[in-house]
Amino acid sequence: MATGKGCCGTGNGGPGYKTPIEAMNGPREKLLYVTAVYTGTGRANPDYLATIDVDPKSSSFSKVVHRLPVTHLGDELHHSGWNACSSCHGDPSAQRRYLILPSLLSSRIYIVDTGGNPRAPVLHKAIEPETILDKTNLAFPHTAHCLASGDILISCMGDKDGNAEGAGFLLLDSDFNVKGRWEKPGQSPSFGYDFWYQPRHDTLISSSWGAPAAFSKGFSLQDVADGLYGRHLFVYSWGEGILKQTLDLGNTGLIPLEVRFLHDPSKDIGYVACALSSTLVRFFKSSDGTWNHEVAVSVPNLKVKNWILPEMPGLITDFLISLDDRFLYFVNWLHGDIRQYNIEDPTNPVLTGQVWVGGLVRRGSPVVVEKDDGHTWQSDVPDVLGKKLRGGPQMIQLSLDGKRLYVTNSLFSSWDNQFYPELIEKGAHMLVMDCDTHKGGLSINPDFLVDFGEEPQGPALAHEMRYPGGDCTSDIWL
């Protein structure tokens, strides 16, 4: 795996694209899959995978055109991944066909077949939590990435009781059978969450949300003080699954969530978004071969009135990098803004765009920001297609050409209920931002809104998004 060999050859064919730049010239997205959740809403329906028509030439543009319910209640579908991606581009026998849907609360993993009819995918298989526990003692699966070998790697955040010390990496074969753990015995991270790998540098780096027993009940500062949330990155040897280094991010790296390397596989640079400290941390390889880190962007807390605390963090909960490694986007779920940074100099991100699409400090909210000069401030959030926007921006997905940024606003049902109870009552929604990729800039597309408050079985919570043809948060190049 360290050399990138496996299912992939050097010829043409296979899923994805030969390089990230070739991917940018791929066809415009026409369909988008999004995980939609009823778990935690009080509505006794199974979660489902929604298919959204995002083709502006279609009569069903910006509509949910298909809903695939899973088979159980209480799963909490969350993130997703593909069985094959651009890491297998050289293998014409490989096919990006199956979408992997881990269930964060039940620990069940659904396999969805999108190949027969991409507009109407069907369930292919379910991997029961008992099977995973029996072979690995892992639970709370989160991030899934395909490997060049044809296997699938899934990070798991704890044991069956929600203890973070039980975190590790689940390995499935190409037929979705449990093979075991990826990391070597005794090499498990102390917390688990997201991960990304860069084979040319023989490295996998994972992050650390917290103990499932803590975060599944909602957020508590006491749990942070009690050490139930992470602040570390775990650096593994990609070829051996051995934990080589643990990076302590300290108080400027509290609750590190999404991890992304630059897409160029030769680069030894990446970033992690740290939610509670509201920082974007850059990690990089030093001249001696070890990994180091520094804060690249810091979002100041807002001094506020009429909230649970006197200061409000931005809470950076998702970010991504454009395929040409020029722009980086992240969201502040509590403040309510989306930001665009130019990272052509990765050591010095430059803010080039910002737009407000929700948040707790929007105009009309009881929460107000106290400025240093004594004045108060609230953000202006426009209506879209005549509807008031709810919650704050949470998950994002970028079009291959980098010109459209799709946004959903549900984080996790118990956290939604705590910070944005209107999402539980009225449902989530999906927006799209228009991105200026020349001079930089962001604006809300006024003609696109998918309102999950209008779903046939009641308001639902929309989370992560995927395109059938792959995207910048699932494809990895070798």
Short mmCIF file of C-alpha atoms in Angstrom, two decimals:
data_model
loop_
_atom_site.label_atom_id
_atom_site.label_comp_id
_atom_site.label_asym_id
_atom_site.label_seq_id
_atom_site.Cartn_x
_atom_site.Cartn_y
_atom_site.Cartn_z
CA MET A 1 0.00 0.00 0.00
CA ALA A 2 2.85 2.40 0.69
CA THR A 3 3.90 2.30 -2.96
CA GLY A 4 0.38 2.74 -4.25
CA LYS A 5 0.33 -0.72 -5.77
CA GLY A 6 -2.72 -2.92 -5.43
CA CYS A 7 -5.75 -2.96 -7.68
CA CYS A 8 -4.39 -0.09 -9.69
CA GLY A 9 -2.19 -0.41 -12.73
CA THR A 10 -0.71 2.37 -14.79
CA GLY A 11 -3.06 2.26 -17.75
CA ASN A 12 -6.25 4.14 -18.45
CA GLY A 13 -9.71 3.14 -17.34
CA GLY A 14 -11.15 2.49 -13.94
CA PRO A 15 -13.03 4.89 -11.68
CA GLY A 16 -12.21 8.54 -11.22
CA TYR A 17 -9.47 10.49 -12.91
CA LYS A 18 -5.72 10.13 -13.44
CA THR A 19 -4.95 13.42 -11.68
CA PRO A 20 -6.84 16.02 -9.63
CA ILE A 21 -6.48 18.55 -12.46
CA GLU A 22 -8.06 16.09 -14.92
CA ALA A 23 -10.92 15.68 -12.44
CA MET A 24 -11.56 19.43 -12.57
CA ASN A 25 -12.35 19.03 -16.28
CA GLY A 26 -14.85 16.24 -15.66
CA PRO A 27 -18.57 16.55 -16.42
CA ARG A 28 -20.79 18.78 -14.32
CA GLU A 29 -22.59 17.02 -11.49
CA LYS A 30 -26.20 16.04 -12.21
CA LEU A 31 -27.06 14.00 -9.12
CA LEU A 32 -26.11 14.32 -5.50
CA TYR A 33 -26.61 11.80 -2.68
CA VAL A 34 -27.17 13.07 0.85
CA THR A 35 -27.64 11.18 4.10
CA ALA A 36 -30.94 12.17 5.70
CA VAL A 37 -31.66 11.40 9.35
CA TYR A 38 -34.79 10.82 11.43
CA THR A 39 -32.86 9.40 14.39
CA GLY A 40 -33.15 11.81 17.31
CA THR A 41 -36.02 13.80 15.82
CA GLY A 42 -38.81 11.94 17.58
CA ARG A 43 -40.15 10.65 14.26
CA ALA A 44 -40.19 6.87 14.17
CA ASN A 45 -38.86 6.50 10.63
CA PRO A 46 -35.65 4.93 9.39
CA ASP A 47 -32.93 7.22 8.10
CA TYR A 48 -32.54 7.33 4.31
CA LEU A 49 -30.32 8.22 1.40
CA ALA A 50 -31.81 11.05 -0.64
CA THR A 51 -31.02 11.54 -4.32
CA ILE A 52 -31.08 15.22 -5.35
CA ASP A 53 -31.35 16.42 -8.95
CA VAL A 54 -28.74 19.16 -9.36
CA ASP A 55 -28.94 19.44 -13.15
CA PRO A 56 -30.19 22.98 -13.93
CA LYS A 57 -31.53 21.74 -17.28
CA SER A 58 -33.78 19.18 -15.57
CA SER A 59 -37.46 19.70 -14.78
CA SER A 60 -36.80 18.25 -11.30
CA PHE A 61 -33.84 20.54 -10.55
CA SER A 62 -33.22 21.03 -6.81
CA LYS A 63 -35.76 18.34 -5.91
CA VAL A 64 -35.47 15.07 -3.99
CA VAL A 65 -36.11 12.52 -6.74
CA HIS A 66 -35.59 9.33 -4.74
CA ARG A 67 -35.48 8.19 -1.11
CA LEU A 68 -33.85 4.93 -0.05
CA PRO A 69 -34.79 4.09 3.55
CA VAL A 70 -32.48 1.81 5.51
CA THR A 71 -33.83 -1.20 7.36
CA HIS A 72 -33.60 -0.21 11.02
CA LEU A 73 -34.53 2.65 13.32
CA GLY A 74 -31.99 4.60 15.32
CA ASP A 75 -28.98 4.25 13.03
CA GLU A 76 -27.96 7.93 12.60
CA LEU A 77 -26.49 7.79 9.11
CA HIS A 78 -23.66 10.28 9.07
CA HIS A 79 -20.71 10.15 6.67
CA SER A 80 -20.27 8.02 3.55
CA GLY A 81 -17.60 6.79 1.15
CA TRP A 82 -17.10 4.83 -2.06
CA ASN A 83 -15.88 1.28 -2.67
CA ALA A 84 -13.49 2.62 -5.33
CA CYS A 85 -12.15 6.05 -6.24
CA SER A 86 -9.36 7.66 -8.23
CA SER A 87 -6.81 5.57 -6.34
CA CYS A 88 -8.00 2.74 -8.62
CA HIS A 89 -8.15 4.79 -11.82
CA GLY A 90 -5.63 2.57 -13.59
CA ASP A 91 -7.67 -0.61 -13.08
CA PRO A 92 -10.43 -1.03 -15.70
CA SER A 93 -11.97 -3.84 -13.63
CA ALA A 94 -12.65 -1.49 -10.70
CA GLN A 95 -15.95 0.40 -10.57
CA ARG A 96 -17.22 3.19 -8.34
CA ARG A 97 -20.55 1.57 -7.71
CA TYR A 98 -21.16 0.98 -4.00
CA LEU A 99 -21.69 3.74 -1.48
CA ILE A 100 -20.65 2.87 2.07
CA LEU A 101 -23.03 4.24 4.75
CA PRO A 102 -21.75 3.80 8.32
CA SER A 103 -24.32 4.34 11.08
CA LEU A 104 -22.75 6.37 13.85
CA LEU A 105 -25.04 5.26 16.69
CA SER A 106 -26.06 1.70 15.84
CA SER A 107 -22.64 0.75 14.35
CA ARG A 108 -24.41 -0.91 11.42
CA ILE A 109 -22.85 -0.34 7.97
CA TYR A 110 -25.08 -0.26 4.89
CA ILE A 111 -23.79 -0.89 1.38
CA VAL A 112 -25.81 0.87 -1.33
CA ASP A 113 -25.68 -0.13 -5.01
CA THR A 114 -25.83 2.95 -7.22
CA GLY A 115 -24.78 1.18 -10.42
CA GLY A 116 -28.06 -0.14 -11.77
CA ASN A 117 -29.94 3.16 -11.68
CA PRO A 118 -27.98 6.08 -10.18
CA ARG A 119 -31.21 8.05 -9.69
CA ALA A 120 -32.73 5.23 -7.64
CA PRO A 121 -30.01 3.30 -5.76
CA VAL A 122 -30.88 0.11 -3.85
CA LEU A 123 -29.61 -1.57 -0.71
CA HIS A 124 -26.99 -4.22 -1.47
CA LYS A 125 -25.93 -5.43 1.95
CA ALA A 126 -25.89 -4.57 5.64
CA ILE A 127 -22.98 -5.39 7.92
CA GLU A 128 -24.41 -5.95 11.37
CA PRO A 129 -22.74 -4.44 14.44
CA GLU A 130 -22.41 -7.87 16.05
CA THR A 131 -20.26 -9.06 13.14
CA ILE A 132 -17.96 -6.07 13.49
CA LEU A 133 -17.73 -6.45 17.27
CA ASP A 134 -17.00 -10.18 17.13
CA LYS A 135 -14.05 -9.71 14.79
CA THR A 136 -12.65 -6.35 15.85
CA ASN A 137 -14.34 -5.05 19.03
CA LEU A 138 -14.94 -1.79 17.14
CA ALA A 139 -18.06 0.38 17.12
CA PHE A 140 -19.27 3.86 16.14
CA PRO A 141 -17.95 3.83 12.53
CA HIS A 142 -17.38 7.22 10.95
CA THR A 143 -15.18 7.83 7.85
CA ALA A 144 -14.87 5.37 4.94
CA HIS A 145 -12.16 5.56 2.28
CA CYS A 146 -11.45 3.10 -0.52
CA LEU A 147 -7.93 1.72 -0.87
CA ALA A 148 -6.00 0.96 -4.03
CA SER A 149 -6.01 -2.73 -3.02
CA GLY A 150 -9.81 -2.86 -3.40
CA ASP A 151 -10.32 -2.95 0.37
CA ILE A 152 -12.25 -0.31 2.32
CA LEU A 153 -10.93 1.37 5.46
CA ILE A 154 -13.34 2.78 8.06
CA SER A 155 -12.40 4.71 11.18
CA CYS A 156 -14.29 3.69 14.31
CA MET A 157 -14.60 5.97 17.31
CA GLY A 158 -14.87 3.59 20.24
CA ASP A 159 -15.90 0.23 21.65
CA LYS A 160 -19.50 -0.93 22.09
CA ASP A 161 -19.79 1.01 25.36
CA GLY A 162 -18.64 4.26 23.78
CA ASN A 163 -15.19 4.35 25.34
CA ALA A 164 -12.76 6.32 23.20
CA GLU A 165 -9.93 3.95 24.12
CA GLY A 166 -11.65 1.37 21.91
CA ALA A 167 -11.12 3.43 18.72
CA GLY A 168 -9.42 1.93 15.67
CA PHE A 169 -9.65 1.17 11.97
CA LEU A 170 -11.95 -1.42 10.42
CA LEU A 171 -10.87 -3.13 7.21
CA LEU A 172 -13.42 -4.58 4.76
CA ASP A 173 -12.61 -6.58 1.66
CA SER A 174 -14.01 -5.79 -1.79
CA ASP A 175 -17.06 -7.98 -1.08
CA PHE A 176 -17.70 -6.04 2.16
CA ASN A 177 -16.66 -8.82 4.50
CA VAL A 178 -14.93 -7.87 7.74
CA LYS A 179 -11.20 -8.62 7.47
CA GLY A 180 -10.19 -7.22 10.86
CA ARG A 181 -8.33 -4.16 12.06
CA TRP A 182 -6.00 -2.17 9.83
CA GLU A 183 -3.62 -0.92 12.52
CA LYS A 184 -1.22 -3.32 14.21
CA PRO A 185 -2.04 -4.58 17.75
CA GLY A 186 -1.25 -1.97 20.37
CA GLN A 187 -1.19 0.82 17.77
CA SER A 188 -4.74 2.14 18.12
CA PRO A 189 -5.43 5.87 18.56
CA SER A 190 -6.69 7.10 21.93
CA PHE A 191 -9.57 8.83 20.09
CA GLY A 192 -10.96 8.40 16.59
CA TYR A 193 -12.76 10.42 13.97
CA ASP A 194 -11.63 11.31 10.44
CA PHE A 195 -8.53 10.30 8.43
CA TRP A 196 -6.71 10.83 5.15
CA TYR A 197 -3.77 8.99 3.63
CA GLN A 198 -0.87 10.09 1.41
CA PRO A 199 0.92 6.92 0.19
CA ARG A 200 3.89 8.67 -1.43
CA HIS A 201 4.81 9.83 2.06
CA ASP A 202 3.89 6.49 3.67
CA THR A 203 1.49 8.33 5.96
CA LEU A 204 -2.06 8.17 7.28
CA ILE A 205 -3.18 10.89 9.68
CA SER A 206 -6.31 10.62 11.82
CA SER A 207 -8.06 13.07 14.12
CA SER A 208 -9.98 12.88 17.38
CA TRP A 209 -13.53 14.06 18.07
CA GLY A 210 -14.18 12.45 21.43
CA ALA A 211 -15.65 9.57 23.36
CA PRO A 212 -18.97 8.43 21.83
CA ALA A 213 -20.39 8.06 25.34
CA ALA A 214 -19.89 11.81 25.72
CA PHE A 215 -20.69 13.40 22.34
CA SER A 216 -23.70 11.18 21.63
CA LYS A 217 -25.57 12.85 24.51
CA GLY A 218 -24.82 16.41 23.39
CA PHE A 219 -21.96 18.80 24.08
CA SER A 220 -20.74 19.61 27.60
CA LEU A 221 -17.72 21.73 28.56
CA GLN A 222 -17.35 19.49 31.60
CA ASP A 223 -16.73 16.55 29.28
CA VAL A 224 -13.91 18.57 27.70
CA ALA A 225 -12.45 19.29 31.14
CA ASP A 226 -12.77 15.59 32.00
CA GLY A 227 -10.67 14.62 28.99
CA LEU A 228 -13.47 13.06 26.98
CA TYR A 229 -12.66 15.08 23.84
CA GLY A 230 -9.53 14.97 21.73
CA ARG A 231 -6.79 17.43 20.78
CA HIS A 232 -4.37 15.12 18.96
CA LEU A 233 -3.45 13.95 15.49
CA PHE A 234 -2.24 10.39 15.08
CA VAL A 235 0.40 9.75 12.41
CA TYR A 236 0.64 6.20 11.03
CA SER A 237 2.95 4.39 8.70
CA TRP A 238 0.67 3.75 5.72
CA GLY A 239 2.40 0.54 4.69
CA GLU A 240 2.61 -1.03 8.15
CA GLY A 241 -0.27 0.40 10.20
CA ILE A 242 2.12 1.41 12.97
CA LEU A 243 1.53 4.54 15.02
CA LYS A 244 4.69 6.59 14.42
CA GLN A 245 3.85 9.90 16.06
CA THR A 246 1.18 11.65 18.12
CA LEU A 247 0.85 15.40 17.66
CA ASP A 248 -0.59 17.24 20.66
CA LEU A 249 -2.34 20.33 19.26
CA GLY A 250 -2.88 21.80 22.71
CA ASN A 251 -5.52 24.39 23.53
CA THR A 252 -5.28 25.84 20.01
CA GLY A 253 -6.36 22.49 18.55
CA LEU A 254 -9.32 21.37 20.64
CA ILE A 255 -11.60 18.79 19.00
CA PRO A 256 -9.82 18.30 15.65
CA LEU A 257 -12.34 16.97 13.15
CA GLU A 258 -11.94 16.80 9.35
CA VAL A 259 -8.47 15.97 7.98
CA ARG A 260 -7.41 16.77 4.40
CA PHE A 261 -4.06 16.53 2.67
CA LEU A 262 -3.51 18.66 -0.41
CA HIS A 263 -4.76 16.70 -3.42
CA ASP A 264 -1.40 16.68 -5.16
CA PRO A 265 -0.10 13.27 -3.97
CA SER A 266 3.48 14.51 -3.93
CA LYS A 267 2.71 17.11 -1.26
CA ASP A 268 3.43 16.52 2.41
CA ILE A 269 1.05 19.24 3.61
CA GLY A 270 -2.49 19.13 4.94
CA TYR A 271 -4.91 20.76 7.35
CA VAL A 272 -7.26 19.79 10.16
CA ALA A 273 -10.23 21.85 11.34
CA CYS A 274 -10.39 22.13 15.12
CA ALA A 275 -13.97 22.78 16.13
CA LEU A 276 -13.89 24.05 19.70
CA SER A 277 -10.78 26.22 19.33
CA SER A 278 -12.08 27.43 15.94
CA THR A 279 -8.71 27.05 14.29
CA LEU A 280 -7.45 25.61 11.04
CA VAL A 281 -4.19 23.81 11.78
CA ARG A 282 -1.64 23.05 9.08
CA PHE A 283 0.43 19.87 9.44
CA PHE A 284 3.58 19.22 7.44
CA LYS A 285 6.65 17.00 7.25
CA SER A 286 9.85 18.42 8.72
CA SER A 287 13.32 17.98 7.24
CA ASP A 288 14.05 15.11 9.64
CA GLY A 289 11.01 13.16 8.42
CA THR A 290 8.82 13.82 11.45
CA TRP A 291 5.55 15.73 11.29
CA ASN A 292 4.88 19.11 12.80
CA HIS A 293 1.96 21.55 12.99
CA GLU A 294 1.05 25.21 13.31
CA VAL A 295 -2.13 27.28 13.43
CA ALA A 296 -2.89 28.58 9.93
CA VAL A 297 -6.20 30.38 10.58
CA SER A 298 -7.83 31.36 13.86
CA VAL A 299 -11.45 32.51 14.13
CA PRO A 300 -11.86 34.73 17.21
CA ASN A 301 -14.64 33.97 19.64
CA LEU A 302 -17.50 36.47 19.57
CA LYS A 303 -18.38 38.32 22.75
CA VAL A 304 -22.13 37.84 23.06
CA LYS A 305 -25.16 38.59 25.19
CA ASN A 306 -28.12 36.30 25.86
CA TRP A 307 -26.27 33.02 25.21
CA ILE A 308 -25.15 30.17 27.46
CA LEU A 309 -21.59 31.57 27.59
CA PRO A 310 -20.16 35.09 27.38
CA GLU A 311 -18.12 34.09 24.32
CA MET A 312 -19.17 32.01 21.32
CA PRO A 313 -16.72 29.93 19.25
CA GLY A 314 -17.21 29.72 15.50
CA LEU A 315 -17.14 25.89 15.72
CA ILE A 316 -15.44 24.91 12.45
CA THR A 317 -17.15 21.63 11.70
CA ASP A 318 -16.23 20.96 8.08
CA PHE A 319 -13.74 22.12 5.46
CA LEU A 320 -12.46 21.04 2.07
CA ILE A 321 -9.83 21.91 -0.52
CA SER A 322 -10.45 22.52 -4.22
CA LEU A 323 -8.94 19.94 -6.55
CA ASP A 324 -6.29 22.35 -7.83
CA ASP A 325 -5.20 23.06 -4.22
CA ARG A 326 -5.86 26.79 -4.72
CA PHE A 327 -8.86 27.39 -2.47
CA LEU A 328 -9.91 26.12 0.94
CA TYR A 329 -13.44 26.46 2.30
CA PHE A 330 -14.69 26.07 5.86
CA VAL A 331 -17.84 26.71 7.87
CA ASN A 332 -18.49 28.23 11.29
CA TRP A 333 -21.57 26.30 12.41
CA LEU A 334 -22.40 28.54 15.39
CA HIS A 335 -21.41 31.92 13.94
CA GLY A 336 -23.18 31.05 10.67
CA ASP A 337 -20.65 31.99 7.98
CA ILE A 338 -18.86 30.15 5.17
CA ARG A 339 -15.34 31.24 4.28
CA GLN A 340 -13.12 30.91 1.22
CA TYR A 341 -9.33 31.16 1.52
CA ASN A 342 -6.66 31.24 -1.16
CA ILE A 343 -3.98 28.70 -0.14
CA GLU A 344 -1.61 28.96 -3.09
CA ASP A 345 0.86 29.72 -0.30
CA PRO A 346 -0.19 26.95 2.12
CA THR A 347 1.62 28.67 5.00
CA ASN A 348 -0.40 31.86 4.60
CA PRO A 349 -4.11 31.34 3.82
CA VAL A 350 -5.72 34.58 2.60
CA LEU A 351 -9.43 35.23 3.15
CA THR A 352 -11.02 35.85 -0.25
CA GLY A 353 -14.73 35.26 0.38
CA GLN A 354 -17.25 35.14 3.20
CA VAL A 355 -21.03 34.77 3.26
CA TRP A 356 -23.58 34.46 6.11
CA VAL A 357 -26.21 31.73 5.71
CA GLY A 358 -27.50 31.28 9.27
CA GLY A 359 -26.04 31.07 12.75
CA LEU A 360 -26.92 32.07 16.28
CA VAL A 361 -26.08 35.76 15.85
CA ARG A 362 -28.30 36.48 12.85
CA ARG A 363 -30.54 39.54 12.83
CA GLY A 364 -33.73 38.83 14.80
CA SER A 365 -32.03 36.38 17.18
CA PRO A 366 -31.97 37.17 20.91
CA VAL A 367 -28.19 36.64 20.81
CA VAL A 368 -26.21 39.78 19.96
CA VAL A 369 -22.50 40.39 19.49
CA GLU A 370 -20.84 43.03 21.68
CA LYS A 371 -18.17 44.91 19.73
CA ASP A 372 -15.11 46.50 21.31
CA ASP A 373 -16.54 49.99 20.78
CA GLY A 374 -19.65 49.11 22.80
CA HIS A 375 -21.98 48.76 19.84
CA THR A 376 -23.86 45.53 19.12
CA TRP A 377 -23.95 43.60 15.86
CA GLN A 378 -25.90 40.81 14.18
CA SER A 379 -25.38 39.21 10.78
CA ASP A 380 -27.71 39.74 7.84
CA VAL A 381 -28.95 36.41 6.48
CA PRO A 382 -31.11 36.59 3.33
CA ASP A 383 -34.12 34.45 2.55
CA VAL A 384 -33.73 32.00 -0.33
CA LEU A 385 -36.70 31.34 -2.60
CA GLY A 386 -38.87 33.09 -0.04
CA LYS A 387 -37.80 30.89 2.88
CA LYS A 388 -35.95 31.78 6.06
CA LEU A 389 -32.70 29.87 6.44
CA ARG A 390 -32.37 27.72 9.55
CA GLY A 391 -29.47 26.56 11.70
CA GLY A 392 -25.91 27.17 10.56
CA PRO A 393 -23.74 25.87 7.68
CA GLN A 394 -22.34 22.44 8.50
CA MET A 395 -21.33 19.96 5.74
CA ILE A 396 -19.97 21.20 2.41
CA GLN A 397 -19.20 19.62 -0.97
CA LEU A 398 -17.52 21.31 -3.93
CA SER A 399 -18.19 20.71 -7.61
CA LEU A 400 -15.27 19.23 -9.54
CA ASP A 401 -14.65 22.51 -11.37
CA GLY A 402 -14.66 24.36 -8.06
CA LYS A 403 -17.49 26.75 -9.00
CA ARG A 404 -20.35 25.45 -6.82
CA LEU A 405 -20.24 24.74 -3.09
CA TYR A 406 -23.18 22.71 -1.75
CA VAL A 407 -24.05 23.22 1.92
CA THR A 408 -26.23 21.33 4.43
CA ASN A 409 -26.85 22.40 8.01
CA SER A 410 -27.31 19.37 10.31
CA LEU A 411 -24.33 18.33 12.44
CA PHE A 412 -25.56 15.45 14.64
CA SER A 413 -29.07 15.00 15.98
CA SER A 414 -28.30 15.53 19.68
CA TRP A 415 -26.15 18.60 18.92
CA ASP A 416 -28.78 19.96 16.52
CA ASN A 417 -31.36 19.66 19.27
CA GLN A 418 -29.08 21.43 21.73
CA PHE A 419 -27.96 24.38 19.60
CA TYR A 420 -30.57 24.63 16.81
CA PRO A 421 -33.80 22.96 18.01
CA GLU A 422 -35.63 24.49 15.04
CA LEU A 423 -33.82 21.94 12.85
CA ILE A 424 -35.51 19.13 14.75
CA GLU A 425 -38.88 20.83 14.39
CA LYS A 426 -38.61 22.16 10.83
CA GLY A 427 -35.87 20.06 9.22
CA ALA A 428 -32.59 20.87 7.53
CA HIS A 429 -31.97 22.32 4.08
CA MET A 430 -29.40 22.35 1.31
CA LEU A 431 -28.02 25.47 -0.40
CA VAL A 432 -25.42 26.14 -3.06
CA MET A 433 -22.81 28.90 -3.05
CA ASP A 434 -21.42 30.32 -6.29
CA CYS A 435 -17.61 30.49 -6.08
CA ASP A 436 -15.42 32.96 -7.94
CA THR A 437 -12.33 30.89 -8.77
CA HIS A 438 -10.45 33.73 -10.44
CA LYS A 439 -10.38 36.67 -8.04
CA GLY A 440 -12.05 34.84 -5.16
CA GLY A 441 -15.48 35.40 -3.64
CA LEU A 442 -18.64 33.65 -2.46
CA SER A 443 -22.34 34.35 -2.97
CA ILE A 444 -25.57 32.50 -2.29
CA ASN A 445 -27.23 31.08 -5.38
CA PRO A 446 -30.76 32.53 -5.10
CA ASP A 447 -32.35 29.81 -7.26
CA PHE A 448 -31.40 26.67 -5.33
CA LEU A 449 -32.90 25.36 -2.09
CA VAL A 450 -33.75 21.81 -1.04
CA ASP A 451 -36.02 22.01 2.00
CA PHE A 452 -35.92 18.80 4.06
CA GLY A 453 -38.70 20.26 6.17
CA GLU A 454 -41.10 19.29 3.38
CA GLU A 455 -40.26 15.57 3.23
CA PRO A 456 -43.25 13.20 2.95
CA GLN A 457 -42.60 11.51 6.32
CA GLY A 458 -41.81 14.72 8.15
CA PRO A 459 -38.86 17.08 8.56
CA ALA A 460 -35.47 15.33 8.30
CA LEU A 461 -31.84 16.25 9.03
CA ALA A 462 -29.54 16.43 5.98
CA HIS A 463 -25.84 15.76 6.44
CA GLU A 464 -23.05 14.56 4.11
CA MET A 465 -23.15 14.77 0.29
CA ARG A 466 -21.59 12.69 -2.49
CA TYR A 467 -21.65 12.74 -6.30
CA PRO A 468 -21.90 9.44 -8.26
CA GLY A 469 -18.72 10.46 -10.11
CA GLY A 470 -16.66 11.21 -7.01
CA ASP A 471 -15.65 14.45 -5.33
CA CYS A 472 -12.82 16.28 -3.61
CA THR A 473 -13.51 14.79 -0.16
CA SER A 474 -13.64 11.12 -1.21
CA ASP A 475 -11.05 10.81 -4.00
CA ILE A 476 -7.41 10.22 -3.14
CA TRP A 477 -4.66 10.05 -5.73
CA LEU A 478 -1.57 7.88 -5.62
#
